[in-house]
Amino acid sequence: MAIYSANLFGSASIGVYSLATEEILIVPKAVSLRKAERMSKWLNVKLIHTNIGGSIVVGALVCANSNGIILPHFVKDEEIEAIKAVFDGNITVMETKKTAYGNMVLANDYGAVVDPRLKPSEIKQISDTLGVEAVPGEIANLPYVGSLAAATNRGALAHPMITDEERKLLEDVLKVRVEATTVNCGIPYVGTGLIGNSHAAIVGSLTTGPEMFIIGHALGVVKEDERIEDFQGNRADIETEL
């Protein structure tokens, strides 16, 4: 079973504080190196141990896939250098007042769905940096697609009130199946409590067994024959405290 449970800064909202792709994991410097390295080992990726603009809310501020990384305008030079030391893809600093690109963009290596309030020029920058088509869209009639959902190259998970039309758009753009779920015992903002890639998923520590069952199967990180009982009330093989 390649699904793990964790806290960061005493919070189960790990998607707010960290970001994962098929290639990298970005974790704030306030997380100990030992803990950060453990997470990167779970996901089988390279570690970037840095804040963004001096802030620990890395997952809310940054969006990325294997091709590129989008950063807010207040990112510091030394933070960009820390990223460049590990990641050799495209890096774009968005020179706009908007900052929470992790909340505004939902991306994998096949496509990106973006906040419809972004300007066409901003959407083009995101598309060029990530190397994929970027399409405006909503989830549950809300624009914060990056916090309302989480996507990998194997699957995506979204707010339970996603409409059929919204689901079709996500599936067409991201080229993966989309499942509806919650995280952290009923939180519908899935992206705030989950990071993952094709190797594994890490969920907030409040995530229930049934939620983990849905997440694990939707992202293709558990065996097909694993049952809900394997997740409910049995966390002996799941790391629980970071």
PDB file of C-alpha atoms in Angstrom:
ATOM      1  CA  MET A   1       0.000   0.000   0.000  1.00  0.00           C
ATOM      2  CA  ALA A   2       1.659   3.248  -1.166  1.00  0.00           C
ATOM      3  CA  ILE A   3      -0.513   5.729   0.667  1.00  0.00           C
ATOM      4  CA  TYR A   4       0.781   7.520   3.730  1.00  0.00           C
ATOM      5  CA  SER A   5      -0.720   9.756   6.404  1.00  0.00           C
ATOM      6  CA  ALA A   6       1.046  12.827   7.765  1.00  0.00           C
ATOM      7  CA  ASN A   7       0.872  16.185   9.510  1.00  0.00           C
ATOM      8  CA  LEU A   8       2.921  19.285   8.779  1.00  0.00           C
ATOM      9  CA  PHE A   9       3.196  22.023  11.405  1.00  0.00           C
ATOM     10  CA  GLY A  10       0.598  20.181  13.453  1.00  0.00           C
ATOM     11  CA  SER A  11      -1.900  20.485  10.605  1.00  0.00           C
ATOM     12  CA  ALA A  12      -3.494  17.834   8.408  1.00  0.00           C
ATOM     13  CA  SER A  13      -3.645  20.347   5.525  1.00  0.00           C
ATOM     14  CA  ILE A  14      -0.422  19.059   4.003  1.00  0.00           C
ATOM     15  CA  GLY A  15      -1.369  20.216   0.504  1.00  0.00           C
ATOM     16  CA  VAL A  16      -1.218  23.806   1.731  1.00  0.00           C
ATOM     17  CA  TYR A  17       2.391  23.411   2.883  1.00  0.00           C
ATOM     18  CA  SER A  18       3.938  21.073   0.298  1.00  0.00           C
ATOM     19  CA  LEU A  19       3.883  20.269  -3.411  1.00  0.00           C
ATOM     20  CA  ALA A  20       4.695  17.082  -5.313  1.00  0.00           C
ATOM     21  CA  THR A  21       5.115  16.150  -8.976  1.00  0.00           C
ATOM     22  CA  GLU A  22       6.539  13.119 -10.761  1.00  0.00           C
ATOM     23  CA  GLU A  23      10.001  14.659 -10.361  1.00  0.00           C
ATOM     24  CA  ILE A  24      10.176  16.783  -7.206  1.00  0.00           C
ATOM     25  CA  LEU A  25       8.820  17.497  -3.744  1.00  0.00           C
ATOM     26  CA  ILE A  26       8.939  21.042  -2.350  1.00  0.00           C
ATOM     27  CA  VAL A  27       8.783  21.258   1.441  1.00  0.00           C
ATOM     28  CA  PRO A  28       9.358  24.371   3.622  1.00  0.00           C
ATOM     29  CA  LYS A  29      12.661  24.746   5.430  1.00  0.00           C
ATOM     30  CA  ALA A  30      10.905  24.688   8.808  1.00  0.00           C
ATOM     31  CA  VAL A  31      10.203  20.986   8.234  1.00  0.00           C
ATOM     32  CA  SER A  32      13.218  19.028   9.447  1.00  0.00           C
ATOM     33  CA  LEU A  33      15.466  17.592   6.760  1.00  0.00           C
ATOM     34  CA  ARG A  34      14.879  14.094   8.125  1.00  0.00           C
ATOM     35  CA  LYS A  35      11.126  14.437   7.753  1.00  0.00           C
ATOM     36  CA  ALA A  36      11.381  16.080   4.328  1.00  0.00           C
ATOM     37  CA  GLU A  37      13.674  13.325   3.067  1.00  0.00           C
ATOM     38  CA  ARG A  38      11.258  10.692   4.346  1.00  0.00           C
ATOM     39  CA  MET A  39       8.437  12.257   2.340  1.00  0.00           C
ATOM     40  CA  SER A  40      10.566  12.444  -0.808  1.00  0.00           C
ATOM     41  CA  LYS A  41      11.496   8.789  -0.357  1.00  0.00           C
ATOM     42  CA  TRP A  42       7.814   7.829  -0.129  1.00  0.00           C
ATOM     43  CA  LEU A  43       7.137   9.661  -3.397  1.00  0.00           C
ATOM     44  CA  ASN A  44      10.398   8.551  -5.056  1.00  0.00           C
ATOM     45  CA  VAL A  45      11.336  12.101  -6.079  1.00  0.00           C
ATOM     46  CA  LYS A  46      14.074  14.691  -5.568  1.00  0.00           C
ATOM     47  CA  LEU A  47      13.685  17.040  -2.601  1.00  0.00           C
ATOM     48  CA  ILE A  48      13.638  20.831  -2.796  1.00  0.00           C
ATOM     49  CA  HIS A  49      13.846  22.126   0.768  1.00  0.00           C
ATOM     50  CA  THR A  50      12.858  25.780   0.577  1.00  0.00           C
ATOM     51  CA  ASN A  51      10.270  28.383   1.476  1.00  0.00           C
ATOM     52  CA  ILE A  52       8.611  30.518  -1.185  1.00  0.00           C
ATOM     53  CA  GLY A  53       8.805  34.246  -0.585  1.00  0.00           C
ATOM     54  CA  GLY A  54       9.799  33.389   2.963  1.00  0.00           C
ATOM     55  CA  SER A  55       6.454  31.650   3.440  1.00  0.00           C
ATOM     56  CA  ILE A  56       5.764  28.062   4.494  1.00  0.00           C
ATOM     57  CA  VAL A  57       2.517  27.762   2.470  1.00  0.00           C
ATOM     58  CA  VAL A  58       4.379  26.329  -0.518  1.00  0.00           C
ATOM     59  CA  GLY A  59       1.465  24.266  -1.817  1.00  0.00           C
ATOM     60  CA  ALA A  60      -0.842  27.270  -1.966  1.00  0.00           C
ATOM     61  CA  LEU A  61       1.676  29.514  -3.729  1.00  0.00           C
ATOM     62  CA  VAL A  62       3.269  27.209  -6.310  1.00  0.00           C
ATOM     63  CA  CYS A  63       1.955  25.054  -9.136  1.00  0.00           C
ATOM     64  CA  ALA A  64       4.107  22.628 -11.091  1.00  0.00           C
ATOM     65  CA  ASN A  65       4.389  19.519 -13.213  1.00  0.00           C
ATOM     66  CA  SER A  66       7.367  17.618 -14.613  1.00  0.00           C
ATOM     67  CA  ASN A  67       7.976  20.320 -17.216  1.00  0.00           C
ATOM     68  CA  GLY A  68       7.824  23.512 -15.212  1.00  0.00           C
ATOM     69  CA  ILE A  69       7.160  25.502 -12.063  1.00  0.00           C
ATOM     70  CA  ILE A  70       5.057  28.656 -11.632  1.00  0.00           C
ATOM     71  CA  LEU A  71       6.150  30.991  -8.810  1.00  0.00           C
ATOM     72  CA  PRO A  72       4.608  34.174  -7.322  1.00  0.00           C
ATOM     73  CA  HIS A  73       6.288  37.535  -7.843  1.00  0.00           C
ATOM     74  CA  PHE A  74       7.683  37.781  -4.303  1.00  0.00           C
ATOM     75  CA  VAL A  75       9.791  34.613  -4.483  1.00  0.00           C
ATOM     76  CA  LYS A  76      13.342  35.302  -3.303  1.00  0.00           C
ATOM     77  CA  ASP A  77      16.459  34.876  -5.433  1.00  0.00           C
ATOM     78  CA  GLU A  78      17.948  32.299  -3.071  1.00  0.00           C
ATOM     79  CA  GLU A  79      14.720  30.275  -3.256  1.00  0.00           C
ATOM     80  CA  ILE A  80      14.858  30.252  -7.052  1.00  0.00           C
ATOM     81  CA  GLU A  81      18.472  29.095  -6.832  1.00  0.00           C
ATOM     82  CA  ALA A  82      17.444  26.281  -4.474  1.00  0.00           C
ATOM     83  CA  ILE A  83      14.881  25.158  -7.051  1.00  0.00           C
ATOM     84  CA  LYS A  84      17.334  25.415  -9.959  1.00  0.00           C
ATOM     85  CA  ALA A  85      19.864  23.306  -8.065  1.00  0.00           C
ATOM     86  CA  VAL A  86      17.461  20.357  -8.239  1.00  0.00           C
ATOM     87  CA  PHE A  87      15.011  21.069 -11.068  1.00  0.00           C
ATOM     88  CA  ASP A  88      16.138  21.714 -14.652  1.00  0.00           C
ATOM     89  CA  GLY A  89      12.720  22.405 -16.178  1.00  0.00           C
ATOM     90  CA  ASN A  90      11.015  25.710 -16.942  1.00  0.00           C
ATOM     91  CA  ILE A  91      10.731  28.217 -14.092  1.00  0.00           C
ATOM     92  CA  THR A  92       8.461  31.253 -14.440  1.00  0.00           C
ATOM     93  CA  VAL A  93       7.963  34.050 -11.926  1.00  0.00           C
ATOM     94  CA  MET A  94       4.535  35.578 -12.518  1.00  0.00           C
ATOM     95  CA  GLU A  95       4.808  39.357 -12.331  1.00  0.00           C
ATOM     96  CA  THR A  96       1.219  39.975 -11.250  1.00  0.00           C
ATOM     97  CA  LYS A  97      -0.541  40.792  -7.992  1.00  0.00           C
ATOM     98  CA  LYS A  98      -1.945  37.271  -7.893  1.00  0.00           C
ATOM     99  CA  THR A  99       0.107  34.933  -5.723  1.00  0.00           C
ATOM    100  CA  ALA A 100      -1.754  31.710  -4.838  1.00  0.00           C
ATOM    101  CA  TYR A 101      -1.014  29.759  -8.022  1.00  0.00           C
ATOM    102  CA  GLY A 102      -1.227  26.461  -6.188  1.00  0.00           C
ATOM    103  CA  ASN A 103      -4.864  27.280  -5.495  1.00  0.00           C
ATOM    104  CA  MET A 104      -5.536  28.584  -8.999  1.00  0.00           C
ATOM    105  CA  VAL A 105      -4.031  25.826 -11.152  1.00  0.00           C
ATOM    106  CA  LEU A 106      -4.703  22.076 -11.285  1.00  0.00           C
ATOM    107  CA  ALA A 107      -2.090  20.336 -13.422  1.00  0.00           C
ATOM    108  CA  ASN A 108      -0.448  17.065 -14.324  1.00  0.00           C
ATOM    109  CA  ASP A 109       1.901  16.196 -17.190  1.00  0.00           C
ATOM    110  CA  TYR A 110      -0.988  16.044 -19.685  1.00  0.00           C
ATOM    111  CA  GLY A 111      -2.851  19.290 -19.105  1.00  0.00           C
ATOM    112  CA  ALA A 112      -3.864  22.088 -16.753  1.00  0.00           C
ATOM    113  CA  VAL A 113      -7.196  23.521 -15.637  1.00  0.00           C
ATOM    114  CA  VAL A 114      -6.913  27.085 -14.375  1.00  0.00           C
ATOM    115  CA  ASP A 115      -8.915  29.682 -12.488  1.00  0.00           C
ATOM    116  CA  PRO A 116     -11.188  31.336 -15.100  1.00  0.00           C
ATOM    117  CA  ARG A 117     -10.454  34.754 -13.611  1.00  0.00           C
ATOM    118  CA  LEU A 118      -6.871  34.619 -14.887  1.00  0.00           C
ATOM    119  CA  LYS A 119      -6.084  36.811 -17.887  1.00  0.00           C
ATOM    120  CA  PRO A 120      -5.432  35.162 -21.274  1.00  0.00           C
ATOM    121  CA  SER A 121      -1.805  36.327 -21.121  1.00  0.00           C
ATOM    122  CA  GLU A 122      -1.394  34.685 -17.707  1.00  0.00           C
ATOM    123  CA  ILE A 123      -2.975  31.457 -18.923  1.00  0.00           C
ATOM    124  CA  LYS A 124      -0.553  31.425 -21.866  1.00  0.00           C
ATOM    125  CA  GLN A 125       2.411  31.865 -19.515  1.00  0.00           C
ATOM    126  CA  ILE A 126       1.193  28.949 -17.425  1.00  0.00           C
ATOM    127  CA  SER A 127       0.662  26.806 -20.518  1.00  0.00           C
ATOM    128  CA  ASP A 128       4.093  27.630 -21.933  1.00  0.00           C
ATOM    129  CA  THR A 129       5.842  26.963 -18.621  1.00  0.00           C
ATOM    130  CA  LEU A 130       4.097  23.683 -17.863  1.00  0.00           C
ATOM    131  CA  GLY A 131       4.304  22.565 -21.496  1.00  0.00           C
ATOM    132  CA  VAL A 132       0.633  21.569 -21.643  1.00  0.00           C
ATOM    133  CA  GLU A 133      -2.704  22.962 -22.720  1.00  0.00           C
ATOM    134  CA  ALA A 134      -4.186  25.236 -20.028  1.00  0.00           C
ATOM    135  CA  VAL A 135      -7.966  25.612 -20.016  1.00  0.00           C
ATOM    136  CA  PRO A 136     -10.136  27.792 -17.747  1.00  0.00           C
ATOM    137  CA  GLY A 137     -12.598  25.847 -15.622  1.00  0.00           C
ATOM    138  CA  GLU A 138     -14.406  25.548 -12.315  1.00  0.00           C
ATOM    139  CA  ILE A 139     -15.159  22.801  -9.802  1.00  0.00           C
ATOM    140  CA  ALA A 140     -18.424  22.854  -7.833  1.00  0.00           C
ATOM    141  CA  ASN A 141     -19.032  26.233  -9.516  1.00  0.00           C
ATOM    142  CA  LEU A 142     -15.983  27.641  -7.727  1.00  0.00           C
ATOM    143  CA  PRO A 143     -12.810  28.977  -9.378  1.00  0.00           C
ATOM    144  CA  TYR A 144     -10.141  27.693  -6.951  1.00  0.00           C
ATOM    145  CA  VAL A 145      -9.453  24.532  -8.941  1.00  0.00           C
ATOM    146  CA  GLY A 146      -6.048  23.857  -7.380  1.00  0.00           C
ATOM    147  CA  SER A 147      -7.442  23.658  -3.863  1.00  0.00           C
ATOM    148  CA  LEU A 148     -10.685  21.942  -4.889  1.00  0.00           C
ATOM    149  CA  ALA A 149      -8.910  18.995  -6.537  1.00  0.00           C
ATOM    150  CA  ALA A 150      -5.659  17.050  -6.833  1.00  0.00           C
ATOM    151  CA  ALA A 151      -4.290  15.394  -9.973  1.00  0.00           C
ATOM    152  CA  THR A 152      -1.491  13.028 -10.946  1.00  0.00           C
ATOM    153  CA  ASN A 153      -0.701  11.225 -14.193  1.00  0.00           C
ATOM    154  CA  ARG A 154      -2.836   8.293 -13.030  1.00  0.00           C
ATOM    155  CA  GLY A 155      -5.974   9.987 -11.756  1.00  0.00           C
ATOM    156  CA  ALA A 156      -7.617  12.996 -10.186  1.00  0.00           C
ATOM    157  CA  LEU A 157      -9.798  13.663  -7.154  1.00  0.00           C
ATOM    158  CA  ALA A 158     -12.229  16.544  -6.814  1.00  0.00           C
ATOM    159  CA  HIS A 159     -14.803  18.228  -4.590  1.00  0.00           C
ATOM    160  CA  PRO A 160     -17.893  16.000  -4.106  1.00  0.00           C
ATOM    161  CA  MET A 161     -20.161  18.628  -5.684  1.00  0.00           C
ATOM    162  CA  ILE A 162     -18.316  18.654  -9.008  1.00  0.00           C
ATOM    163  CA  THR A 163     -20.830  18.753 -11.854  1.00  0.00           C
ATOM    164  CA  ASP A 164     -20.894  16.313 -14.761  1.00  0.00           C
ATOM    165  CA  GLU A 165     -19.845  19.090 -17.140  1.00  0.00           C
ATOM    166  CA  GLU A 166     -16.924  20.081 -14.913  1.00  0.00           C
ATOM    167  CA  ARG A 167     -15.838  16.460 -14.545  1.00  0.00           C
ATOM    168  CA  LYS A 168     -15.835  16.000 -18.326  1.00  0.00           C
ATOM    169  CA  LEU A 169     -13.679  19.104 -18.774  1.00  0.00           C
ATOM    170  CA  LEU A 170     -11.153  17.868 -16.212  1.00  0.00           C
ATOM    171  CA  GLU A 171     -11.004  14.425 -17.786  1.00  0.00           C
ATOM    172  CA  ASP A 172     -10.641  15.854 -21.295  1.00  0.00           C
ATOM    173  CA  VAL A 173      -7.832  18.232 -20.290  1.00  0.00           C
ATOM    174  CA  LEU A 174      -5.938  16.123 -17.742  1.00  0.00           C
ATOM    175  CA  LYS A 175      -6.423  12.855 -19.684  1.00  0.00           C
ATOM    176  CA  VAL A 176      -7.220  10.890 -16.504  1.00  0.00           C
ATOM    177  CA  ARG A 177     -10.335   9.689 -14.720  1.00  0.00           C
ATOM    178  CA  VAL A 178     -11.778  12.025 -12.084  1.00  0.00           C
ATOM    179  CA  GLU A 179     -13.330  10.731  -8.851  1.00  0.00           C
ATOM    180  CA  ALA A 180     -15.222  12.784  -6.272  1.00  0.00           C
ATOM    181  CA  THR A 181     -14.166  12.546  -2.635  1.00  0.00           C
ATOM    182  CA  THR A 182     -13.281  14.409   0.531  1.00  0.00           C
ATOM    183  CA  VAL A 183     -10.123  14.377   2.626  1.00  0.00           C
ATOM    184  CA  ASN A 184      -9.335  14.841   6.325  1.00  0.00           C
ATOM    185  CA  CYS A 185     -12.702  13.534   7.521  1.00  0.00           C
ATOM    186  CA  GLY A 186     -15.039  15.399   5.215  1.00  0.00           C
ATOM    187  CA  ILE A 187     -13.084  18.391   3.899  1.00  0.00           C
ATOM    188  CA  PRO A 188     -14.162  18.926   0.255  1.00  0.00           C
ATOM    189  CA  TYR A 189     -11.097  21.016  -0.662  1.00  0.00           C
ATOM    190  CA  VAL A 190      -9.168  17.920  -1.686  1.00  0.00           C
ATOM    191  CA  GLY A 191      -6.030  19.740  -2.795  1.00  0.00           C
ATOM    192  CA  THR A 192      -5.461  21.139   0.686  1.00  0.00           C
ATOM    193  CA  GLY A 193      -5.102  17.725   2.303  1.00  0.00           C
ATOM    194  CA  LEU A 194      -3.335  15.606  -0.287  1.00  0.00           C
ATOM    195  CA  ILE A 195      -0.166  15.440  -2.379  1.00  0.00           C
ATOM    196  CA  GLY A 196       0.872  12.610  -4.657  1.00  0.00           C
ATOM    197  CA  ASN A 197       2.242  11.269  -7.907  1.00  0.00           C
ATOM    198  CA  SER A 198       2.291   7.971  -9.791  1.00  0.00           C
ATOM    199  CA  HIS A 199       4.335   6.318  -7.036  1.00  0.00           C
ATOM    200  CA  ALA A 200       2.428   7.219  -3.870  1.00  0.00           C
ATOM    201  CA  ALA A 201       0.034   9.577  -2.133  1.00  0.00           C
ATOM    202  CA  ILE A 202       0.387  11.384   1.188  1.00  0.00           C
ATOM    203  CA  VAL A 203      -2.835  12.459   2.889  1.00  0.00           C
ATOM    204  CA  GLY A 204      -3.560  14.519   5.973  1.00  0.00           C
ATOM    205  CA  SER A 205      -3.625  12.557   9.207  1.00  0.00           C
ATOM    206  CA  LEU A 206      -7.357  13.136   9.734  1.00  0.00           C
ATOM    207  CA  THR A 207      -8.216  11.297   6.516  1.00  0.00           C
ATOM    208  CA  THR A 208     -10.529   8.369   7.224  1.00  0.00           C
ATOM    209  CA  GLY A 209     -10.216   4.792   6.040  1.00  0.00           C
ATOM    210  CA  PRO A 210     -13.003   5.120   3.443  1.00  0.00           C
ATOM    211  CA  GLU A 211     -11.443   8.346   2.120  1.00  0.00           C
ATOM    212  CA  MET A 212      -8.032   6.672   1.855  1.00  0.00           C
ATOM    213  CA  PHE A 213      -9.616   3.764   0.007  1.00  0.00           C
ATOM    214  CA  ILE A 214     -11.113   6.103  -2.621  1.00  0.00           C
ATOM    215  CA  ILE A 215      -7.935   8.185  -2.911  1.00  0.00           C
ATOM    216  CA  GLY A 216      -5.619   5.201  -3.204  1.00  0.00           C
ATOM    217  CA  HIS A 217      -7.628   3.520  -5.930  1.00  0.00           C
ATOM    218  CA  ALA A 218      -8.398   6.728  -7.847  1.00  0.00           C
ATOM    219  CA  LEU A 219      -4.700   7.616  -8.017  1.00  0.00           C
ATOM    220  CA  GLY A 220      -3.659   4.045  -8.779  1.00  0.00           C
ATOM    221  CA  VAL A 221      -1.237   3.777  -5.867  1.00  0.00           C
ATOM    222  CA  VAL A 222      -2.734   0.716  -4.174  1.00  0.00           C
ATOM    223  CA  LYS A 223      -3.272  -2.857  -5.264  1.00  0.00           C
ATOM    224  CA  GLU A 224      -6.526  -3.649  -7.020  1.00  0.00           C
ATOM    225  CA  ASP A 225      -7.427  -6.313  -4.465  1.00  0.00           C
ATOM    226  CA  GLU A 226      -6.990  -4.090  -1.407  1.00  0.00           C
ATOM    227  CA  ARG A 227     -10.287  -3.610   0.390  1.00  0.00           C
ATOM    228  CA  ILE A 228     -11.699  -0.809   2.477  1.00  0.00           C
ATOM    229  CA  GLU A 229     -10.947  -2.880   5.589  1.00  0.00           C
ATOM    230  CA  ASP A 230      -7.247  -2.544   4.766  1.00  0.00           C
ATOM    231  CA  PHE A 231      -7.518   1.205   5.339  1.00  0.00           C
ATOM    232  CA  GLN A 232     -10.067   1.345   8.148  1.00  0.00           C
ATOM    233  CA  GLY A 233      -8.651   1.134  11.650  1.00  0.00           C
ATOM    234  CA  ASN A 234      -5.327  -0.399  10.605  1.00  0.00           C
ATOM    235  CA  ARG A 235      -2.521   2.117  10.207  1.00  0.00           C
ATOM    236  CA  ALA A 236       0.379  -0.036  11.296  1.00  0.00           C
ATOM    237  CA  ASP A 237       2.051   0.352   7.901  1.00  0.00           C
ATOM    238  CA  ILE A 238       1.262   4.054   7.516  1.00  0.00           C
ATOM    239  CA  GLU A 239       3.574   6.768   8.789  1.00  0.00           C
ATOM    240  CA  THR A 240       1.431   9.121  10.839  1.00  0.00           C
ATOM    241  CA  GLU A 241       3.477  11.940  12.289  1.00  0.00           C
ATOM    242  CA  LEU A 242       5.697  14.479  10.572  1.00  0.00           C
TER     243      LEU A 242
END
